[in-house]
PDB file of C-alpha atoms in Angstrom:
ATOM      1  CA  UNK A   7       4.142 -15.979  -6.758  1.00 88.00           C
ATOM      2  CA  UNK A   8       0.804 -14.412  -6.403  1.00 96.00           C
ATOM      3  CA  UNK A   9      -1.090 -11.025  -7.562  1.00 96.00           C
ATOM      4  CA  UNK A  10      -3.348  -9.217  -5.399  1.00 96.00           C
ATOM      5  CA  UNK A  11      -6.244  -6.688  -6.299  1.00 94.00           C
ATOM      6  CA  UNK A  12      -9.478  -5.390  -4.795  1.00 93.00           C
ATOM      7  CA  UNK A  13     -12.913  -4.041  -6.241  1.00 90.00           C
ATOM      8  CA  UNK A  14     -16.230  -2.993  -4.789  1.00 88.00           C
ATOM      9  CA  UNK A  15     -19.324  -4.822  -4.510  1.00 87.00           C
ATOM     10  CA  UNK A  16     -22.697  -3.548  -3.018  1.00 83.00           C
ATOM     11  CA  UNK A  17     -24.027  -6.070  -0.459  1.00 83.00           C
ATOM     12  CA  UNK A  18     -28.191  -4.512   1.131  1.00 79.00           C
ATOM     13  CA  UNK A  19     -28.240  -6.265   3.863  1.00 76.00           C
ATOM     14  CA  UNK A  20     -24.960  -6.101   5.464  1.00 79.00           C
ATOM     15  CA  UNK A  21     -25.120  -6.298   9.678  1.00 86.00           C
ATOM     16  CA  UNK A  22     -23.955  -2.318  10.592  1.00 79.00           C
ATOM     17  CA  UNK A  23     -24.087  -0.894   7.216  1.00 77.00           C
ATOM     18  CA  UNK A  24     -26.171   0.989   5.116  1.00 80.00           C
ATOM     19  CA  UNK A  25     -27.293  -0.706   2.024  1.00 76.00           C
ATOM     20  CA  UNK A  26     -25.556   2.247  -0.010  1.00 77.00           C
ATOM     21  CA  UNK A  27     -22.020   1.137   1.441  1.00 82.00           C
ATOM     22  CA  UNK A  28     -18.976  -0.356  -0.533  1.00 87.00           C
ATOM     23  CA  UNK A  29     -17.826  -3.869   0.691  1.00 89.00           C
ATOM     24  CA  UNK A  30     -15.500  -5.372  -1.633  1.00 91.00           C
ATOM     25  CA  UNK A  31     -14.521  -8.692  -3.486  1.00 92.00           C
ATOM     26  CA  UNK A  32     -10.212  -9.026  -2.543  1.00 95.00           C
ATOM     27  CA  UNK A  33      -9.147 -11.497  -5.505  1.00 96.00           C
ATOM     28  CA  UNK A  34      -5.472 -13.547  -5.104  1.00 96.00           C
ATOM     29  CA  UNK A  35      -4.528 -15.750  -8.409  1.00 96.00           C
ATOM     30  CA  UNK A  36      -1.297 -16.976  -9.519  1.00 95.00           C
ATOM     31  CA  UNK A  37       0.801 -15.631 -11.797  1.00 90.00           C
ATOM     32  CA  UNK A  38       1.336 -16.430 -15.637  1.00 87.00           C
ATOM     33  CA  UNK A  39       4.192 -18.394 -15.087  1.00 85.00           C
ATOM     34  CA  UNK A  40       3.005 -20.423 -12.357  1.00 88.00           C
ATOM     35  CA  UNK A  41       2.166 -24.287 -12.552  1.00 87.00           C
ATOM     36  CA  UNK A  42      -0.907 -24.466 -11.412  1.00 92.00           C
ATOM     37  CA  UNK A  43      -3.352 -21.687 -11.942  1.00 94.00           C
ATOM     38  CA  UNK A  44      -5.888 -20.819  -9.469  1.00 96.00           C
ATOM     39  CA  UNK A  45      -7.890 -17.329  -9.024  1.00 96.00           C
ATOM     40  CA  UNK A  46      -9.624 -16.996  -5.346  1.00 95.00           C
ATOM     41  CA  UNK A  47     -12.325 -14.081  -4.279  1.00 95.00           C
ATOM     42  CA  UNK A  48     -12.934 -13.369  -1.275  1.00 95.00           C
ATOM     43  CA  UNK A  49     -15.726 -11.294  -0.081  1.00 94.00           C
ATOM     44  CA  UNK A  50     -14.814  -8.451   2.937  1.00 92.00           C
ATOM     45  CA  UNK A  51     -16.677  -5.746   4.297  1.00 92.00           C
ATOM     46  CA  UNK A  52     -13.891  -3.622   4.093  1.00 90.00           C
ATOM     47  CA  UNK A  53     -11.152  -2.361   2.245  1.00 93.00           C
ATOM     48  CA  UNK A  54      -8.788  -2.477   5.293  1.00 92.00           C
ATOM     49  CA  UNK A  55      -5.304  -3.683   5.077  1.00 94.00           C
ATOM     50  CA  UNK A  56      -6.448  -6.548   7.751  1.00 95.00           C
ATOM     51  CA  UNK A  57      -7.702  -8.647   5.081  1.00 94.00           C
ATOM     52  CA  UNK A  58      -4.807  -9.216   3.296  1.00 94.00           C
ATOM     53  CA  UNK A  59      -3.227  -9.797   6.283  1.00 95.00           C
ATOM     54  CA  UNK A  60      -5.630 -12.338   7.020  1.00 94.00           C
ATOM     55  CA  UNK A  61      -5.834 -13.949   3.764  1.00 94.00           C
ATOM     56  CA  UNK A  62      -1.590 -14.578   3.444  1.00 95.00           C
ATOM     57  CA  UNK A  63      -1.196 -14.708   6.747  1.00 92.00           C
ATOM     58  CA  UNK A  64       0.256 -18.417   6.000  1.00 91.00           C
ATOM     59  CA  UNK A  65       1.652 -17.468   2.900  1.00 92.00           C
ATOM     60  CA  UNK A  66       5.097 -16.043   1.690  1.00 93.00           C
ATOM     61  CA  UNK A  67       7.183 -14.954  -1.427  1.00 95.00           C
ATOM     62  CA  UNK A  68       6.440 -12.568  -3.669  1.00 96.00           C
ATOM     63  CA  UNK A  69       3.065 -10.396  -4.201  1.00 97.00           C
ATOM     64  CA  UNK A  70       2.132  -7.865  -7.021  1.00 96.00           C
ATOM     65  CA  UNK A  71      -0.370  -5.401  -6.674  1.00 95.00           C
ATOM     66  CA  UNK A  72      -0.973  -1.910  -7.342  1.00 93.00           C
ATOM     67  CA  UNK A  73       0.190   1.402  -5.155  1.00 91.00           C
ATOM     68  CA  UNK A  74      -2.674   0.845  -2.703  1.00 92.00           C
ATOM     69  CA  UNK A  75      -1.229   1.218   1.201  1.00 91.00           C
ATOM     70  CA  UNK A  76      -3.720  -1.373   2.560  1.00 91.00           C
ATOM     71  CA  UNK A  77      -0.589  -4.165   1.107  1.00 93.00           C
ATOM     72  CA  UNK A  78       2.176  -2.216   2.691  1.00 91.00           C
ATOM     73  CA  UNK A  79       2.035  -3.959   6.171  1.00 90.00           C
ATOM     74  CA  UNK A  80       1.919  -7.452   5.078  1.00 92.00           C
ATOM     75  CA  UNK A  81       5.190  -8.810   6.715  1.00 89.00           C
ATOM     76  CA  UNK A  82       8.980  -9.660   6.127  1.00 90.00           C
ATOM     77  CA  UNK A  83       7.974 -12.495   4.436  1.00 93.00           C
ATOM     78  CA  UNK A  84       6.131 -11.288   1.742  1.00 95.00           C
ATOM     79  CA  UNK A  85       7.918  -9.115  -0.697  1.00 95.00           C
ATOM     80  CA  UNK A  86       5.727  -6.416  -3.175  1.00 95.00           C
ATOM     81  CA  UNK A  87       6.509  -6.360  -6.805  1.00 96.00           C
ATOM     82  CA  UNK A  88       4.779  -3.195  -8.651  1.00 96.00           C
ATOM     83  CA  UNK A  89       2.610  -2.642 -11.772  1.00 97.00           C
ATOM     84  CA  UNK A  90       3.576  -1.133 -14.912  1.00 97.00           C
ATOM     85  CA  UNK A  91       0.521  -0.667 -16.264  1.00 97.00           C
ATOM     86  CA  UNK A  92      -0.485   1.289 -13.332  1.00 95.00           C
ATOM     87  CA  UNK A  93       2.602   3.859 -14.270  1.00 96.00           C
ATOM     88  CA  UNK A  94       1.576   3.533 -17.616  1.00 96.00           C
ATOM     89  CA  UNK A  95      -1.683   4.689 -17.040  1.00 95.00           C
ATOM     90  CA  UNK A  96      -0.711   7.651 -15.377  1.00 94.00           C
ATOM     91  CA  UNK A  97       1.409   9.106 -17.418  1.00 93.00           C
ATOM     92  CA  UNK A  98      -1.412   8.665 -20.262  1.00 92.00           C
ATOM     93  CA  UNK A  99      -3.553  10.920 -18.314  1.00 91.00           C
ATOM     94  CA  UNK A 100      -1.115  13.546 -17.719  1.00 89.00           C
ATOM     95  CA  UNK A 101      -0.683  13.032 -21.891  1.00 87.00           C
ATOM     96  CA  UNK A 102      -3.764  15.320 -21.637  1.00 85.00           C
ATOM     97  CA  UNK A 103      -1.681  18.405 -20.527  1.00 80.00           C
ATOM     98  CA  UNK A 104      -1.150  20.073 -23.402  1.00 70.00           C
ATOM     99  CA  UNK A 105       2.050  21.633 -21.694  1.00 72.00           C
ATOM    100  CA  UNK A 106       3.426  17.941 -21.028  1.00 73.00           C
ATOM    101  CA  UNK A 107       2.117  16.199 -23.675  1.00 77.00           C
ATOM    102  CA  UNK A 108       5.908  15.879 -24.976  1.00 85.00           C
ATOM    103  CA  UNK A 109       7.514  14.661 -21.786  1.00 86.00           C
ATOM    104  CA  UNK A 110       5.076  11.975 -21.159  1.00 88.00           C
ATOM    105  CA  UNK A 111       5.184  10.895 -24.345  1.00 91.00           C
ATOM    106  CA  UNK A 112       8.893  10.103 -23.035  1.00 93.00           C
ATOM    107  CA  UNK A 113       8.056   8.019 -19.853  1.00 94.00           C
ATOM    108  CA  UNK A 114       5.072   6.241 -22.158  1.00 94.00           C
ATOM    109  CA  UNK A 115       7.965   5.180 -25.106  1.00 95.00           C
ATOM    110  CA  UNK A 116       9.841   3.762 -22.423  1.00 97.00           C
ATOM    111  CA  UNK A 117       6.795   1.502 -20.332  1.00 97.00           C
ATOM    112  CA  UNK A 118       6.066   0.511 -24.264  1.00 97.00           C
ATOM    113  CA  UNK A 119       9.930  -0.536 -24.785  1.00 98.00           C
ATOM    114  CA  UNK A 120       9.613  -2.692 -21.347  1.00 98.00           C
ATOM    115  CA  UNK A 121       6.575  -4.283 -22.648  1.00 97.00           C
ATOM    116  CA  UNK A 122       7.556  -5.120 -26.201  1.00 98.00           C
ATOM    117  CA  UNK A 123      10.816  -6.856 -24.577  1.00 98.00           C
ATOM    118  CA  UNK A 124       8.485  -9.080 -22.226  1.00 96.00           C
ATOM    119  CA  UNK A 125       6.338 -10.405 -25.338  1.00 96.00           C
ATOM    120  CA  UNK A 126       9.911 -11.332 -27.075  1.00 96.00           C
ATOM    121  CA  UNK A 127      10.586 -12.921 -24.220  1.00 96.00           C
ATOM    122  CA  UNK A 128       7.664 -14.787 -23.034  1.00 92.00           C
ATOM    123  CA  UNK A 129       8.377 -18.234 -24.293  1.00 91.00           C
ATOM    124  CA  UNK A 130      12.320 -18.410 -23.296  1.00 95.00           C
ATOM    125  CA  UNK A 131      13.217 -20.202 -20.593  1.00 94.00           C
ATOM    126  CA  UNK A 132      13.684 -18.685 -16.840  1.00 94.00           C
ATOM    127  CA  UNK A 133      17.102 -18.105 -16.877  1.00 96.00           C
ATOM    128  CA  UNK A 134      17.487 -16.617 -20.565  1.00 97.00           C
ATOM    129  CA  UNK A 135      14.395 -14.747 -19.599  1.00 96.00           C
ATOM    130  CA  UNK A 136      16.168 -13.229 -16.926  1.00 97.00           C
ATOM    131  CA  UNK A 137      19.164 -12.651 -18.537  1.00 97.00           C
ATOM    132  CA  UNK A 138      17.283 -10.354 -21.000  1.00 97.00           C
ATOM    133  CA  UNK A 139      15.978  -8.403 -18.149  1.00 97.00           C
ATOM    134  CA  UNK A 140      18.902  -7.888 -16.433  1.00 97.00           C
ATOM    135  CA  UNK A 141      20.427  -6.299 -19.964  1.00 96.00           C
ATOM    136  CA  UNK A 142      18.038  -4.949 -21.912  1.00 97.00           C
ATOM    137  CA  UNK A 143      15.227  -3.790 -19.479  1.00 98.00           C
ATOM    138  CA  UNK A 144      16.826  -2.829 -16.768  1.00 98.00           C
ATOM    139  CA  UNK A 145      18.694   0.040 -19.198  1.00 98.00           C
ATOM    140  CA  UNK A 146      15.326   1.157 -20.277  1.00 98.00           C
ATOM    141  CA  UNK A 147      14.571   1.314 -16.580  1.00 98.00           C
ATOM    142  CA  UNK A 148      17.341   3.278 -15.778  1.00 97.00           C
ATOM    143  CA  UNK A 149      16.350   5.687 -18.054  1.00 97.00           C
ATOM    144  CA  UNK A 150      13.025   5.727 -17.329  1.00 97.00           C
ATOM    145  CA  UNK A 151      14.125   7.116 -13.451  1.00 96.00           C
ATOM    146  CA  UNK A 152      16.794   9.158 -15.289  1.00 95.00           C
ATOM    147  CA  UNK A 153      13.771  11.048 -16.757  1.00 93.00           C
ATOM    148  CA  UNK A 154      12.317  11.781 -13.836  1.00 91.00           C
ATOM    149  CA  UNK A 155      14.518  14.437 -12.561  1.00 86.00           C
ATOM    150  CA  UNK A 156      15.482  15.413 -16.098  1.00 80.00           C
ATOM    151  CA  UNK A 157      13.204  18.146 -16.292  1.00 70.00           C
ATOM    152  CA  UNK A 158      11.428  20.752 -13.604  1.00 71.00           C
ATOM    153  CA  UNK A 159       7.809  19.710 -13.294  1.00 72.00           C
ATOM    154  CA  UNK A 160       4.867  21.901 -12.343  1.00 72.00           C
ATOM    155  CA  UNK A 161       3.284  21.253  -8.923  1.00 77.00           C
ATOM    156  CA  UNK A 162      -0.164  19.889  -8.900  1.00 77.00           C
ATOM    157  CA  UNK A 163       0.083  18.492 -12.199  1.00 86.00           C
ATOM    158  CA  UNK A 164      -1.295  15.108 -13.297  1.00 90.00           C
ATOM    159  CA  UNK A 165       2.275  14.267 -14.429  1.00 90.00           C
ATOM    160  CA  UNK A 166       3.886  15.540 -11.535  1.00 90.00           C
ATOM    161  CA  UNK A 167       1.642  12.785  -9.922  1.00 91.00           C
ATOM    162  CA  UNK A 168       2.490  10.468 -12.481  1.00 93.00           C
ATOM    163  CA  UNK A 169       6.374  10.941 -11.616  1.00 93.00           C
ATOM    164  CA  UNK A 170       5.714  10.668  -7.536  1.00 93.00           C
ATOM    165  CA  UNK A 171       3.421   7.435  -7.757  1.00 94.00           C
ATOM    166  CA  UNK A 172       5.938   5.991 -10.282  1.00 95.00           C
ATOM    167  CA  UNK A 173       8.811   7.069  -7.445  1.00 95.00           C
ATOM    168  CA  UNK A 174       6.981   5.921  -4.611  1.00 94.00           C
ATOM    169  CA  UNK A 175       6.792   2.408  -6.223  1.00 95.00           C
ATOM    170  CA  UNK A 176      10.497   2.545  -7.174  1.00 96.00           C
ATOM    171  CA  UNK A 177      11.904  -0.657  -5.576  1.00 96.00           C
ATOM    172  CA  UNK A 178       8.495  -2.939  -6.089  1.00 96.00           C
ATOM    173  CA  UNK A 179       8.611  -1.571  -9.874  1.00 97.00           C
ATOM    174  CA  UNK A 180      12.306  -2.576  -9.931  1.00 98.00           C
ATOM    175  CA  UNK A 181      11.739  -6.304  -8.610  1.00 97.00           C
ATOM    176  CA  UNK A 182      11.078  -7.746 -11.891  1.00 97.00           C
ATOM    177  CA  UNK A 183      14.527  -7.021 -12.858  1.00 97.00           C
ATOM    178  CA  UNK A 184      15.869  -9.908 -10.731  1.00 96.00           C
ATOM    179  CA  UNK A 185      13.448 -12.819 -10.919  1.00 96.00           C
ATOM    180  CA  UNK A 186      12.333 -14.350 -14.177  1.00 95.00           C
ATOM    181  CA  UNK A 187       9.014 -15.488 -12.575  1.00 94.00           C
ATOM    182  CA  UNK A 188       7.955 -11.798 -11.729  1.00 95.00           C
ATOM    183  CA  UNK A 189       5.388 -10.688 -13.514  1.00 95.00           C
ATOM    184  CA  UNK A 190       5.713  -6.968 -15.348  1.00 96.00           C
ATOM    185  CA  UNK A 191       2.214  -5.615 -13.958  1.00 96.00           C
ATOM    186  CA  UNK A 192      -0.860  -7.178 -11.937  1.00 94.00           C
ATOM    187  CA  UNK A 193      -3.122  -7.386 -15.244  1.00 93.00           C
ATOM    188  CA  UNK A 194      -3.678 -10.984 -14.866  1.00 92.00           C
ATOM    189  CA  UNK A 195      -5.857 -10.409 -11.864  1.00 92.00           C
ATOM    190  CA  UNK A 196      -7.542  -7.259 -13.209  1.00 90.00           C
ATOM    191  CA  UNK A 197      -8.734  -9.595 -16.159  1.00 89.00           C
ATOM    192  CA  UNK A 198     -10.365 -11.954 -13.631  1.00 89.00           C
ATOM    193  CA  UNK A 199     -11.834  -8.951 -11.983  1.00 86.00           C
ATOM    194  CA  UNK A 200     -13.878  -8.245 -14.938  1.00 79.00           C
ATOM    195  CA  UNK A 201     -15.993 -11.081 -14.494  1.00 70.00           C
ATOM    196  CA  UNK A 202     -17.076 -10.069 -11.377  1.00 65.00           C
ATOM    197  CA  UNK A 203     -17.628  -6.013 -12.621  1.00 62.00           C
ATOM    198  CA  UNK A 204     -19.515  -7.725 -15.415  1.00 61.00           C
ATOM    199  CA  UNK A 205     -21.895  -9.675 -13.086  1.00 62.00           C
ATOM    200  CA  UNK A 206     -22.304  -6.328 -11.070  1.00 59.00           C
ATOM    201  CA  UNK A 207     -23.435  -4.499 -13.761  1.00 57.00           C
ATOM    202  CA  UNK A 208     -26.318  -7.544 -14.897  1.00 58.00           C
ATOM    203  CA  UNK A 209     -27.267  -7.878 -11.169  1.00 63.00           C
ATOM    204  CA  UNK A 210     -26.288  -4.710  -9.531  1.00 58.00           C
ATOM    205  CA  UNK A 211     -25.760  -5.888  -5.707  1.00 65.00           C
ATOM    206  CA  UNK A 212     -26.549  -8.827  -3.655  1.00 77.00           C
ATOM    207  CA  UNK A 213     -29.067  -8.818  -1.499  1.00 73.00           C
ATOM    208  CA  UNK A 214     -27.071 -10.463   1.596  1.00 85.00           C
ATOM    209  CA  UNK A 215     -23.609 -11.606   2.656  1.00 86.00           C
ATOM    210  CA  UNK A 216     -24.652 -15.249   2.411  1.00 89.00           C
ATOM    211  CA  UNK A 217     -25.097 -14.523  -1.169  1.00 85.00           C
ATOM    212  CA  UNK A 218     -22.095 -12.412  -1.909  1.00 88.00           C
ATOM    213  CA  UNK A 219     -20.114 -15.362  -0.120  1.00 92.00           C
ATOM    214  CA  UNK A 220     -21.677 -18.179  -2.238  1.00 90.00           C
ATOM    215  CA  UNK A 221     -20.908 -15.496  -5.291  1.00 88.00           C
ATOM    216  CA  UNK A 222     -17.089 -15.824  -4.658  1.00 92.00           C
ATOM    217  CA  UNK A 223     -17.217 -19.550  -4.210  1.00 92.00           C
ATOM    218  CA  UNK A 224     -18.923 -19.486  -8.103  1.00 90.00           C
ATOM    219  CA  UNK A 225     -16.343 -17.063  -9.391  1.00 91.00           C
ATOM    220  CA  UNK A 226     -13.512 -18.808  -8.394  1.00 94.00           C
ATOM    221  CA  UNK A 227     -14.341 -21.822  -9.192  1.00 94.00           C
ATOM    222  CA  UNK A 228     -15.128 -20.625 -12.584  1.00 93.00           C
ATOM    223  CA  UNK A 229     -12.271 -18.012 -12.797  1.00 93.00           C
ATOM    224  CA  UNK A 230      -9.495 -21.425 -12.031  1.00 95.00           C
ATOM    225  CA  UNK A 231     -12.003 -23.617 -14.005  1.00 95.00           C
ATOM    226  CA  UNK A 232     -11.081 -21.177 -17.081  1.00 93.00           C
ATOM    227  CA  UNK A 233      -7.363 -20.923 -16.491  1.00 94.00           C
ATOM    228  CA  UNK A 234      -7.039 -24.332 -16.487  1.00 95.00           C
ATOM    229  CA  UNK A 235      -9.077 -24.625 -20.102  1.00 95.00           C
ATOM    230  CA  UNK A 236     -11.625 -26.629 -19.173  1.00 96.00           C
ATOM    231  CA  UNK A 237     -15.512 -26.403 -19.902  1.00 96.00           C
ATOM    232  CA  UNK A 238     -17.048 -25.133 -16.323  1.00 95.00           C
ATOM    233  CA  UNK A 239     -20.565 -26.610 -17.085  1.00 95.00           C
ATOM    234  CA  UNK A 240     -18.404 -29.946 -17.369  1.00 96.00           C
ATOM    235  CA  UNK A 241     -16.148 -29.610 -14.623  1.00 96.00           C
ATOM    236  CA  UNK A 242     -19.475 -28.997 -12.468  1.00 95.00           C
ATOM    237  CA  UNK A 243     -20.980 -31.849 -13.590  1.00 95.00           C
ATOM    238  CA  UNK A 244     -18.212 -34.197 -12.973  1.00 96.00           C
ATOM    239  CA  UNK A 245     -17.985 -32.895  -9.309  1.00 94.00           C
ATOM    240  CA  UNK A 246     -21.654 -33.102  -8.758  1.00 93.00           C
ATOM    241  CA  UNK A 247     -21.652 -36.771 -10.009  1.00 93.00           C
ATOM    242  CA  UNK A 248     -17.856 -37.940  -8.515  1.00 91.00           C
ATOM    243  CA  UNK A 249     -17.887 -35.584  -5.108  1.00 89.00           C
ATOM    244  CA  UNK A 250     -21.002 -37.576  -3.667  1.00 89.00           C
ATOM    245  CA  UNK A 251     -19.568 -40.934  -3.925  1.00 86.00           C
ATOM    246  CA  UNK A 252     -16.942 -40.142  -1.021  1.00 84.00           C
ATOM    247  CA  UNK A 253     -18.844 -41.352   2.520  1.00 78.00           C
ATOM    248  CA  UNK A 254     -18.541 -38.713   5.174  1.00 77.00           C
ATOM    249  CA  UNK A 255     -15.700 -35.711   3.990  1.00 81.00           C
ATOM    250  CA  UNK A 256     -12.829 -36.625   2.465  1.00 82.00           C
ATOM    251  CA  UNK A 257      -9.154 -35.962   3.370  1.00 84.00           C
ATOM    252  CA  UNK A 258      -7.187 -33.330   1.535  1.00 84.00           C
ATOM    253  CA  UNK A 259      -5.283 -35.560  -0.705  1.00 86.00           C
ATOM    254  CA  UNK A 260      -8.014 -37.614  -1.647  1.00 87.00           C
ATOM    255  CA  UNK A 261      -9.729 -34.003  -2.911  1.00 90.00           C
ATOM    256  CA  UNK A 262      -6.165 -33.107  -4.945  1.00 91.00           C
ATOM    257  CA  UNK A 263      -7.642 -35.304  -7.678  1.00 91.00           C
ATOM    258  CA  UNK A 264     -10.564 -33.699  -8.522  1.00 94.00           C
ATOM    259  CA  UNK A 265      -8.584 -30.075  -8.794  1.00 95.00           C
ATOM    260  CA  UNK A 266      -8.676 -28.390 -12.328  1.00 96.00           C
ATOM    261  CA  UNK A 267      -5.221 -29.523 -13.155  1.00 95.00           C
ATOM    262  CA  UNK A 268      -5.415 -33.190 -12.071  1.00 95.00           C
ATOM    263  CA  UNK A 269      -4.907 -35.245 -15.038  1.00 94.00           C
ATOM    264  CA  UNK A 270      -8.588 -37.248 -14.953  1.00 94.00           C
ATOM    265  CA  UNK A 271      -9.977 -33.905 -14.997  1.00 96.00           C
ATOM    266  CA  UNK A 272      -7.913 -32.515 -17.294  1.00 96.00           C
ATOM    267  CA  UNK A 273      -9.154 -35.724 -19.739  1.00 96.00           C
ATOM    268  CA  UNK A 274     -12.516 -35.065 -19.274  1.00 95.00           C
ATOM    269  CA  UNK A 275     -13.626 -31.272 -19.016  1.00 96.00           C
ATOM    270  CA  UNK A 276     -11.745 -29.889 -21.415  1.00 93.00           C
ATOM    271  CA  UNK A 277     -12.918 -27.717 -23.924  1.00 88.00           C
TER     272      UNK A 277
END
């Protein structure tokens, strides 16, 4: 179970591109309800729907992410789930037509119903989660999509947008409905995101891919560091000090020790 989002990131001195160009960090992190709980960025000069391709190319079961096209192509084996708050945040802006301020009051009341039912719900275990989902929240859904063709809606409105983004999204929307470890929107990964819109507002760009690369490495390392609860100036430290003692590279199960959920680690980097 994995979430998927994208957000720019100026990079000067990028080989056939002007320094003014978007590139963009493409971050993948577990969901809430996962075991272990890792956060990745990945740096990409593009926005194209190739990276994602390239990046779960090995990978399959179930991805949320918002609307955007560039994950619509990703293969059989990877199945969308949609975004609520996406929806949500839609219909709040077409809240600000006066002339359907009422009705999307209406599809808002419902998204707020679906997400008061998740917090109830949060703690129970998978299959009473799922059980409440399949009852409760899927009626509120069916409403929701009743709603939509309830009422005419003007053309070129915002909440005629609102109600064809919503429709387009139908069946990823719908997913949570039948699988407990579905996640009701892709917020987790916006929240890591912020770290990285933070540092782009204290240092602007980077000056080279090199540096946006090494950039990622930091971020994830900090972003699963976090998500695990442990102190990242510790966790550093004990890799710096352990890491060196291996001669040559280690193998990959020799490295699953030192990962933010091993136990040792867990012992002593924790907050």
């Amino acid at each position: 179970m994995l979430q998927c989002d994208e957000t720019p990131i100026q990079v000067l001195r990028e080989p056939g591109k002007k320094s003014t160009s978007k590139s963009y960090l493409w971050v993948l992190q577990t969901s809430k309800y996962s075991t272990n709980q890792i956060v990745l960025f990945n740096y990409s000069p593009t926005r194209s729907q190739t990276v994602p391709q390239k990046l779960l190319q090995e990978w399959n079961g179930f991805l949320t992410t918002d609307g955007y096209n560039g994950y619509n192509n990703l293969g059989s084996k990877i199945k969308r789930t949609g975004c609520w708050a996406h929806v949500h945040r839609k219909f709040v802006v077409a809240a600000q037509e006066f002339k359907h301020l009422g009705l999307a009051a209406k599809f808002d009341q419902l998204i707020d119903q679906l997400y008061q039912i998740e917090d109830r719900i949060a703690d129970l275990p998978r299959d009473k989660r799922l059980q409440v989902r399949k009852t409760q929240s899927r009626k509120i859904v069916e409403q929701f999509w009743e709603l939509t063709g309830k009422y005419p809606i003007i053309n070129k409105s915002k909440l005629k947008n609102a109600v064809e983004y919503a429709l387009k999204n139908r069946e990823a929307l719908e997913a949570f409905l039948n699988d407990p470890m579905i996640p009701l929107d892709n917020n987790l990964v916006e929240r890591s995101i912020k770290k990285s819109v933070i540092c782009r507002k204290n240092s602007l760009f980077s000056t080279s891919v090199a540096g946006v690369t090494a950039n990622a490495i930091f971020l994830s390392l900090a972003g699963t560091a976090n998500l695990n609860h442990l102190n990242f100036q510790k966790y550093l430290e004990y890799l710096f000090f352990e890491l060196p003692k291996f001669c040559g590279n280690p193998r990959e199960e020799q490295l699953e020790d030192y990962l933010p959920w091993s136990k040792e680690v867990q012992a002593k980097c924790r907050y």
